[in-house]
XYZ file of C-alpha atoms in Angstrom:
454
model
C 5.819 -47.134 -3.970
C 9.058 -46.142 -2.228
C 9.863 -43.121 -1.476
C 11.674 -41.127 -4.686
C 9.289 -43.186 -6.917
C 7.577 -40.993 -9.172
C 4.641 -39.690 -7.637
C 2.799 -36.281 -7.416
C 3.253 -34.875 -3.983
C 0.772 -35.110 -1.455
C 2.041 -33.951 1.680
C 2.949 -37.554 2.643
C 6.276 -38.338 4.521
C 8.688 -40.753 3.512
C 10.907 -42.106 6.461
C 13.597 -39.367 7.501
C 10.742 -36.747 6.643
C 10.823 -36.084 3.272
C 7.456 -35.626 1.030
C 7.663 -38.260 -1.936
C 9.241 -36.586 -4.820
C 9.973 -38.351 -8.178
C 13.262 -40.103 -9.340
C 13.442 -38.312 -12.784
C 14.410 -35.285 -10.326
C 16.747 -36.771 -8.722
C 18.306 -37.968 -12.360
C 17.882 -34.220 -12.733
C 20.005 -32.992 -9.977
C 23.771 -33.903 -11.744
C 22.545 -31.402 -15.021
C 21.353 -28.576 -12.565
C 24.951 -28.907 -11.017
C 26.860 -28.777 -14.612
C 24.544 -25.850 -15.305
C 26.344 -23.905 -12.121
C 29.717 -24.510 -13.888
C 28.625 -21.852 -16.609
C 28.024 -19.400 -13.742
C 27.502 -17.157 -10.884
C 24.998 -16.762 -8.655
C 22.580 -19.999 -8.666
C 25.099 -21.998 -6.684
C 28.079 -20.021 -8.056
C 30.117 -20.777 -10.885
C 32.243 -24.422 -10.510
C 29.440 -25.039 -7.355
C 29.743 -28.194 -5.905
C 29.538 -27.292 -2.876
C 25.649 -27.420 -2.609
C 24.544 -31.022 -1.216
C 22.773 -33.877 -2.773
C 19.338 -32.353 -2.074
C 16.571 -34.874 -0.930
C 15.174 -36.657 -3.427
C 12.899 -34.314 -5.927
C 13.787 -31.591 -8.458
C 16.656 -29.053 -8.034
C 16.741 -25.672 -8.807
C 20.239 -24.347 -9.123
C 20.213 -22.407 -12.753
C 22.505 -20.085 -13.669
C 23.657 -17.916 -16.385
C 26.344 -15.717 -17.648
C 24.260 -13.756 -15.379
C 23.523 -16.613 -13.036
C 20.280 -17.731 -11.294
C 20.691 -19.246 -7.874
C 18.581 -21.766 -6.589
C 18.843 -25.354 -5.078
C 16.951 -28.720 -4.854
C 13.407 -29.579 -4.599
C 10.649 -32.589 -5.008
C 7.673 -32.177 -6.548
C 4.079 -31.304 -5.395
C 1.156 -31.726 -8.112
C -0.567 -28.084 -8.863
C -3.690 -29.359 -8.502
C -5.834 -29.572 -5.180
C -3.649 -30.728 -2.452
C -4.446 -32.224 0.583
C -3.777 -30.090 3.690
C -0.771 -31.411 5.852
C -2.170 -32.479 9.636
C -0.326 -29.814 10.809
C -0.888 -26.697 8.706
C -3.014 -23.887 10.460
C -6.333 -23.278 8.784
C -7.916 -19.503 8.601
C -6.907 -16.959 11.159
C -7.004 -13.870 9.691
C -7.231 -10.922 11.831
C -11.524 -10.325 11.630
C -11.513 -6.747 10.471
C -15.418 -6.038 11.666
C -15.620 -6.912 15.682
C -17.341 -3.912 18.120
C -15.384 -1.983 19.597
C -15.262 -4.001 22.975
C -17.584 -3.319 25.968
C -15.248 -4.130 29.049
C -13.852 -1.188 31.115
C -10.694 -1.989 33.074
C -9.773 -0.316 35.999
C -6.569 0.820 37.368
C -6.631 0.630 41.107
C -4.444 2.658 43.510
C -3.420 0.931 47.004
C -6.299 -0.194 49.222
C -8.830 -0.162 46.509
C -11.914 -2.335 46.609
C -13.230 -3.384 43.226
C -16.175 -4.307 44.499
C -17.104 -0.904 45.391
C -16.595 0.788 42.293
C -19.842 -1.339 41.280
C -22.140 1.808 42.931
C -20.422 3.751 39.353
C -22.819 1.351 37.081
C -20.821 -1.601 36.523
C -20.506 -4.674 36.860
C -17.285 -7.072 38.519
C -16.151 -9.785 35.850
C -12.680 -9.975 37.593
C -10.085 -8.468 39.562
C -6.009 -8.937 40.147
C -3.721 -7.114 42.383
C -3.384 -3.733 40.006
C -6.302 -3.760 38.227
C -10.206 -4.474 37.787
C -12.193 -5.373 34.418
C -16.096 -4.198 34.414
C -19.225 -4.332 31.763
C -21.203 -1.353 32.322
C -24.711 -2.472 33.384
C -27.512 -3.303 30.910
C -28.746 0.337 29.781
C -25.637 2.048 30.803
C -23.290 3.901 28.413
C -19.836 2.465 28.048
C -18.391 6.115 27.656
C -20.533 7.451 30.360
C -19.349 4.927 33.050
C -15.529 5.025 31.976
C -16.249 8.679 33.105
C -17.702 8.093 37.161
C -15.303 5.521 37.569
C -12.434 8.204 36.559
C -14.161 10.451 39.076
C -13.588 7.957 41.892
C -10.275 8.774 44.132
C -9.592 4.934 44.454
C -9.212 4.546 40.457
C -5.659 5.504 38.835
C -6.565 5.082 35.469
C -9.477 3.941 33.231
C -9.178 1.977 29.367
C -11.548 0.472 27.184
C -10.329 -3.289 27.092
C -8.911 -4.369 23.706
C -9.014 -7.720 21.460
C -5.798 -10.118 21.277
C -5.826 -12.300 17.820
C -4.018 -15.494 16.697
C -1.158 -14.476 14.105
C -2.661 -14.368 10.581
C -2.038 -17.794 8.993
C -3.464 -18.576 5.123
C -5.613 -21.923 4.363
C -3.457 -22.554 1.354
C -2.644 -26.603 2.243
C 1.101 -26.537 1.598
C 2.024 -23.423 4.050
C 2.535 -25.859 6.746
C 5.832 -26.713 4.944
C 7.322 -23.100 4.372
C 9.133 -22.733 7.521
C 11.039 -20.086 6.096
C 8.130 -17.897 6.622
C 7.254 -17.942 10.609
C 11.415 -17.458 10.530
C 11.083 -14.333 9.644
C 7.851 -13.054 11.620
C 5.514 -13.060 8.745
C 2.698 -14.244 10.548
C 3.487 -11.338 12.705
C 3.896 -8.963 10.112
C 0.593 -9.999 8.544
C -1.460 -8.659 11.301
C -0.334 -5.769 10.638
C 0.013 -5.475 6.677
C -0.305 -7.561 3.545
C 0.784 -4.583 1.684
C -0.103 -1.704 -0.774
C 0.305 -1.560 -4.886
C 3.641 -1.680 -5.435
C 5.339 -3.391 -9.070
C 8.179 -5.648 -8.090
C 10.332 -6.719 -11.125
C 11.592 -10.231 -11.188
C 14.270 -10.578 -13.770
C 14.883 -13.705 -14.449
C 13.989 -16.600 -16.166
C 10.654 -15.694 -17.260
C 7.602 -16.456 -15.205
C 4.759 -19.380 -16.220
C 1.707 -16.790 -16.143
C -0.758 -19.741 -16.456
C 0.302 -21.242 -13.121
C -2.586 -21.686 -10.454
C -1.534 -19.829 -7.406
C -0.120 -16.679 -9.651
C -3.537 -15.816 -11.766
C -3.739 -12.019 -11.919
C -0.095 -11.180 -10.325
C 1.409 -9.642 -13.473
C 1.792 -6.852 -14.678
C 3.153 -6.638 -18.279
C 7.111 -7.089 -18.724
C 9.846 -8.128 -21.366
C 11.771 -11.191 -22.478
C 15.435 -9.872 -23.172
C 16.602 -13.298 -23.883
C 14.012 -13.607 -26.844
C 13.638 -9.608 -27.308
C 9.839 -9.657 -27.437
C 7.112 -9.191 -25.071
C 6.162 -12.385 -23.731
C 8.455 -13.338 -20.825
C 7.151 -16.344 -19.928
C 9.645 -19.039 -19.250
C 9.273 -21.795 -22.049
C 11.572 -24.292 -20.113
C 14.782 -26.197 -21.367
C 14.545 -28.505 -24.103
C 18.024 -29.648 -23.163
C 16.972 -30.879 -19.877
C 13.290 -31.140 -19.228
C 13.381 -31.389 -15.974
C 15.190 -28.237 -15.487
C 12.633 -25.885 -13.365
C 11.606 -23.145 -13.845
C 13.817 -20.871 -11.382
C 11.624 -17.441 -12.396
C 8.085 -18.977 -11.623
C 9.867 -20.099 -7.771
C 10.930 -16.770 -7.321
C 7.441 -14.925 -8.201
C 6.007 -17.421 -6.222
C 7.739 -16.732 -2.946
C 7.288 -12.777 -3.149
C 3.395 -12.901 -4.582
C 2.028 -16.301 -5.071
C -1.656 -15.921 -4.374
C -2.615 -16.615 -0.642
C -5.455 -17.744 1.224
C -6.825 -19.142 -1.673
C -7.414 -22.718 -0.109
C -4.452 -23.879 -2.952
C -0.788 -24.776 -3.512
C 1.492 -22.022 -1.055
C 1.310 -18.748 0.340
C 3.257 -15.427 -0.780
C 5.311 -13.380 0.874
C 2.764 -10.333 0.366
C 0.066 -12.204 0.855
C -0.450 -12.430 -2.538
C -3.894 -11.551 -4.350
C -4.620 -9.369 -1.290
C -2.467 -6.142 -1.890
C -2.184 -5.392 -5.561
C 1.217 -6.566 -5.092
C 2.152 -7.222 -9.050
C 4.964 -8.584 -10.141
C 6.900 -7.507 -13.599
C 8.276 -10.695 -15.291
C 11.757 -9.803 -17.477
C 13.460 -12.579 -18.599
C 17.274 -12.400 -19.296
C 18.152 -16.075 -18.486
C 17.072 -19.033 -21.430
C 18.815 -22.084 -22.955
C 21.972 -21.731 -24.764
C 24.681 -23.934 -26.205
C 22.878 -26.950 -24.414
C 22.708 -25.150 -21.191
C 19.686 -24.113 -19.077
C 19.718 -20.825 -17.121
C 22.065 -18.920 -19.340
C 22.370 -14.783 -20.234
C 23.625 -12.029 -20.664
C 24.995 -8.891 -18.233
C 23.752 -6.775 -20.900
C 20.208 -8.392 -21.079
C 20.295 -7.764 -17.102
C 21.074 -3.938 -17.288
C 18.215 -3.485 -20.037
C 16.080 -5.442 -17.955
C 17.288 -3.306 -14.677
C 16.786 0.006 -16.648
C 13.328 -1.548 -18.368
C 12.005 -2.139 -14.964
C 12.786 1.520 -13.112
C 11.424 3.237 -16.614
C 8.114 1.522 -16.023
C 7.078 1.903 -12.623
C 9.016 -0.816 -10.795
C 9.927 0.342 -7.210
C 11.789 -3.412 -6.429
C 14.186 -5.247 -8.465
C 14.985 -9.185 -7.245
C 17.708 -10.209 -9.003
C 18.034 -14.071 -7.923
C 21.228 -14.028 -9.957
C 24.657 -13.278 -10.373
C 28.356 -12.886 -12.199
C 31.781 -13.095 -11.237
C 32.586 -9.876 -13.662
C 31.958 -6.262 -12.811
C 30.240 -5.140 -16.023
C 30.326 -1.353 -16.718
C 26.573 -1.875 -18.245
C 25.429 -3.302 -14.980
C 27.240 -0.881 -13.079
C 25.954 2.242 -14.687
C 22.542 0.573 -14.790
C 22.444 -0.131 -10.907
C 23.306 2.760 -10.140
C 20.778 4.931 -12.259
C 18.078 2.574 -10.810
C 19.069 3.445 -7.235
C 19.346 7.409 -7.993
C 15.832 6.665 -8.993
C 15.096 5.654 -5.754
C 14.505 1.735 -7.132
C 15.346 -0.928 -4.165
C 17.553 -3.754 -5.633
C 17.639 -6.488 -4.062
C 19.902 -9.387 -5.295
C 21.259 -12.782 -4.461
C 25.235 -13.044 -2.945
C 25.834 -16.423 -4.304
C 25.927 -20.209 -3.893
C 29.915 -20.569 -3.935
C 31.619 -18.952 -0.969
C 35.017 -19.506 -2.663
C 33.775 -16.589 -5.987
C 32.810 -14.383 -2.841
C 29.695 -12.052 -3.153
C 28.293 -11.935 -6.968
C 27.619 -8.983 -9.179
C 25.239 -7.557 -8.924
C 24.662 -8.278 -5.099
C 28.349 -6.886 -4.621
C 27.677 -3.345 -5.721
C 26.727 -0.474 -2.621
C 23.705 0.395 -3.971
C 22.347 -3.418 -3.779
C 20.805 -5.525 -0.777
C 22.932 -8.178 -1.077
C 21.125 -11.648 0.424
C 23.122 -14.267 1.786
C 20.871 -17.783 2.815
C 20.097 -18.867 5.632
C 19.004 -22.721 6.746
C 16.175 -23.675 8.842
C 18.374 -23.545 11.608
C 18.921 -19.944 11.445
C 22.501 -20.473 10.593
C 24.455 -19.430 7.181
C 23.664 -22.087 4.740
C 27.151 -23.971 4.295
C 26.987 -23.030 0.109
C 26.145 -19.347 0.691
C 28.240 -16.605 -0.408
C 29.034 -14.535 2.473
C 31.920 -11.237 2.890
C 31.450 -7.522 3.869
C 29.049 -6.632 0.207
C 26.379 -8.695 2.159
C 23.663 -6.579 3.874
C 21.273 -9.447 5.374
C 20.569 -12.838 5.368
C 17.167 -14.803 4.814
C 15.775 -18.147 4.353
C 17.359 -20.073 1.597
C 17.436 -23.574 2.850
C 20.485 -25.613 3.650
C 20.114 -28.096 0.953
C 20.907 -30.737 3.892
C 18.974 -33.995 3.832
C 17.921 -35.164 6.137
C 16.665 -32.333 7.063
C 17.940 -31.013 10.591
C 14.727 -29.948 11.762
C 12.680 -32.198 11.890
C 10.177 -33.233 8.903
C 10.101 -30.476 6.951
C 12.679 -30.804 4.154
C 15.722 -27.739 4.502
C 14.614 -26.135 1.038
C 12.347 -23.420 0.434
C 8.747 -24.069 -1.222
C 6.965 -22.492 -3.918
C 5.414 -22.364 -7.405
C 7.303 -23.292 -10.512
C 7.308 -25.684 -13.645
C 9.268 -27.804 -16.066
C 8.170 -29.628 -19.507
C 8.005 -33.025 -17.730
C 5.288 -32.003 -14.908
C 3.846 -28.480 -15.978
C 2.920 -26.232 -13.529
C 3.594 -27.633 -9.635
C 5.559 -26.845 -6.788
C 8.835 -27.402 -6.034
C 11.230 -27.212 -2.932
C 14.291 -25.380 -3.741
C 17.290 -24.042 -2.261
C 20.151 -21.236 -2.555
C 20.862 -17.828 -2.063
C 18.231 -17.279 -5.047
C 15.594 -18.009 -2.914
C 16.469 -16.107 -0.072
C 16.537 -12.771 -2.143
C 12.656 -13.219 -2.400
C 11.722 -13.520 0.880
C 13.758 -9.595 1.009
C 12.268 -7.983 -1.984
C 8.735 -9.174 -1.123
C 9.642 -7.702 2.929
C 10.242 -4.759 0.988
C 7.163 -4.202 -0.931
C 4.899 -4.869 2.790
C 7.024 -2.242 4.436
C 6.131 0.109 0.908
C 2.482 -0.401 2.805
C 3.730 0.966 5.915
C 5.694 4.082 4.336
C 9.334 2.967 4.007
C 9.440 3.675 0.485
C 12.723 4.848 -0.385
C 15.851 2.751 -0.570
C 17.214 3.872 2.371
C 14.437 3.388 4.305
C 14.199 -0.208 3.610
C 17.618 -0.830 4.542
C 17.523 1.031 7.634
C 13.666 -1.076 8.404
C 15.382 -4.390 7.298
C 18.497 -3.626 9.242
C 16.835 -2.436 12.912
C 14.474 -5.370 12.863
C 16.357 -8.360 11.367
């Protein structure tokens, strides 16, 4: 087959660098475009300025509210291969002794090799300093203590372990550059979070997907008004995907798991839940369409039940008094929103990204650079990964989208590369719940955290 023949993805490359993805998503791409047109904050309203994405699925939905997102191919659900050059299992081992080596300040003229008369033993010296094992019998904290007594010593430390960054097995992290562009490896080492309810309103969430078993906490479908949010996909274009199910996946898709991708709170690990509220369905023909209305309940739905993060990977041109009150209350409540600016820099920064009280997230490419499509102006607060939606890609092999979970009623569940300033939002709010681990828990916290490290 040639590449953009329908295929399941395997982590194969076609020439230029681009994983085989199937031609009904490219078919699928023009649709996902008109369904910008109806509005904001997918690739904003009368978008065209996204690129052809490479060839696979795109994501740009988008509602009265609007859900941002981008392009994508298609990777089967199932068992994947691991790409030659993901990293396998280097989790930080949490059991290792407390380490045995002594080193040794030394002042000017020092020998090393006479602090040996103390108990211990030479294993190597440089200009400043000396590292020792206490001889066999002798007490770690009992030989720290003569070689502190000795005038040619200036200071004495236990030695301490270095570790490789923490990198998941899951086979497709390889490709999810937007994650070591942030520091998450880094970050990792240090936390994979604490129990914290992130709300993802949106377009509902496919709860039987693989890599987001146990996630979910219970939430609402304002589009339907009953309690089952998940996302049933678009009967007027069944290929549309499923723009919730990517955006659960980024912040909490379960990690380490040996399958599909990895989550932003390395997902499964924490307790981490996500909150599915759907405001976004199919309407008049269109996929990705809602209500402002639907997205204040869903705003004031979330902070009434224990939400402390709100993603809102959509967007309006109109400054709603519903949404407005509703923001605000949420943030009095001390509720971090966390929204998407927009995919059209000609609308300018979307509601409800544009209001004070919300992180607004502009995209970023896998250059590091503003992503040509993303909404940009004072309202924004920071930038992350949302792919540039350029193909080729400019980096090398890995496609310029971001990758995670999601669906449509042609494939079922799978995962999908997508891009806009929908996905970047994600990569914030799920930032947001690790630093809750940490103790930045009120909104002004995080902004002052996101803003002194980004």
């Amino acid at each position: 087959m040639t590449c953009g023949a329908s295929q399941p993805f395997t982590g194969r490359k076609c020439p230029g660098g681009v994983p085989k993805g199937a031609a009904r998503v490219i078919r699928a791409i023009p649709l996902l475009t008109a369904g910008l047109l109806l509005v904001g904050c997918g690739a904003g309203a009368g978008s065209s300025s996204i690129p052809t994405p490479p060839p696979g699925p795109t994501g740009t939905v988008e509602g009265t509210v609007t859900v941002d997102s981008g392009s994508s191919s298609a990777a089967s659900a199932r068992s994947q291969p691991a790409p030659s050059h993901t990293a396998g299992p280097a989790r930080r081992p949490r059991s290792l002794p407390e380490p045995d080596r002594i080193v040794v300040g030394l002042r000017p003229g020092a020998q090393p090799q006479a602090l040996q008369a103390s108990g211990v033993r030479l294993l190597r010296a440089s200009r400043s300093f000396a590292v020792f094992r206490p001889e066999p019998g002798q007490d770690v904290e009992a030989a720290m203590a003569r070689l502190r007594a000795m005038p040619q010593v200036a200071w004495v430390a236990r030695d301490a372990y270095a570790f490789r960054h923490s990198e998941p097995d899951d086979p497709l992290y390889g490709y999810q550059w937007h994650y070591p562009a942030i520091g998450l490896p880094q970050a990792w080492d240090v936390t994979t979070g604490s129990p914290v309810i992130v709300a993802v309103v949106d377009t509902g969430v496919r709860p039987d997907h693989p890599d987001l078993q146990g996630v979910f906490v219970a939430g609402y479908d304002f589009f339907d008004d009953d309690n089952d949010p998940t996302d049933p996909g678009c009967s007027a274009d069944p290929g549309d995907w499923s723009h919730g199910t990517h955006v659960a996946g980024t912040i909490a898709a379960l990690t380490n798991n040996g399958e599909g991708v990895t989550g932003v709170t390395w997902g499964g690990a924490s307790t981490v839940r996500i909150m599915p509220l759907r405001v976004l369905g199919e309407a008049s023909g269109e996929c990705g369409v809602g209500y402002l209305s639907d997205v204040a309940a869903a705003i004031e739905y979330a902070a009434q039940n224990g939400a402390r993060i709100v993603n809102l990977s959509l967007g309006s041109t109109s400054d709603h008094p519903a949404l407005r009150s509703a923001v605000q209350t949420a943030a009095s409540q001390g509720v971090v929103l966390v929204a998407s600016a927009g995919n059209n820099p000609s609308d300018g920064v979307l509601y409800p990204a544009a209001y004070p009280e919300v992180i607004a997230v502009a995209a970023t490419d896998c250059r590091g650079q503003r992503a040509s499509y993303s909404a940009y102006g004072p309202q924004v607060f920071i930038a992350a990964p949302g792919g540039g939606a350029v193909y080729p890609s400019p980096c090398g092999t890995t496609p310029d989208y971001v990758l995670s979970t999601s669906h449509n009623l042609q494939l079922g569940n799978t995962y999908v590369w997508m891009a806009g300033t929908s996905m970047a939002a994600p990569h914030v709010s799920g930032v947001a719940a690790l630093l809750f681990g940490r103790g930045w828990t009120t909104p002004a916290a995080i902004r002052n955290r996101l803003q002194v490290t980004a």
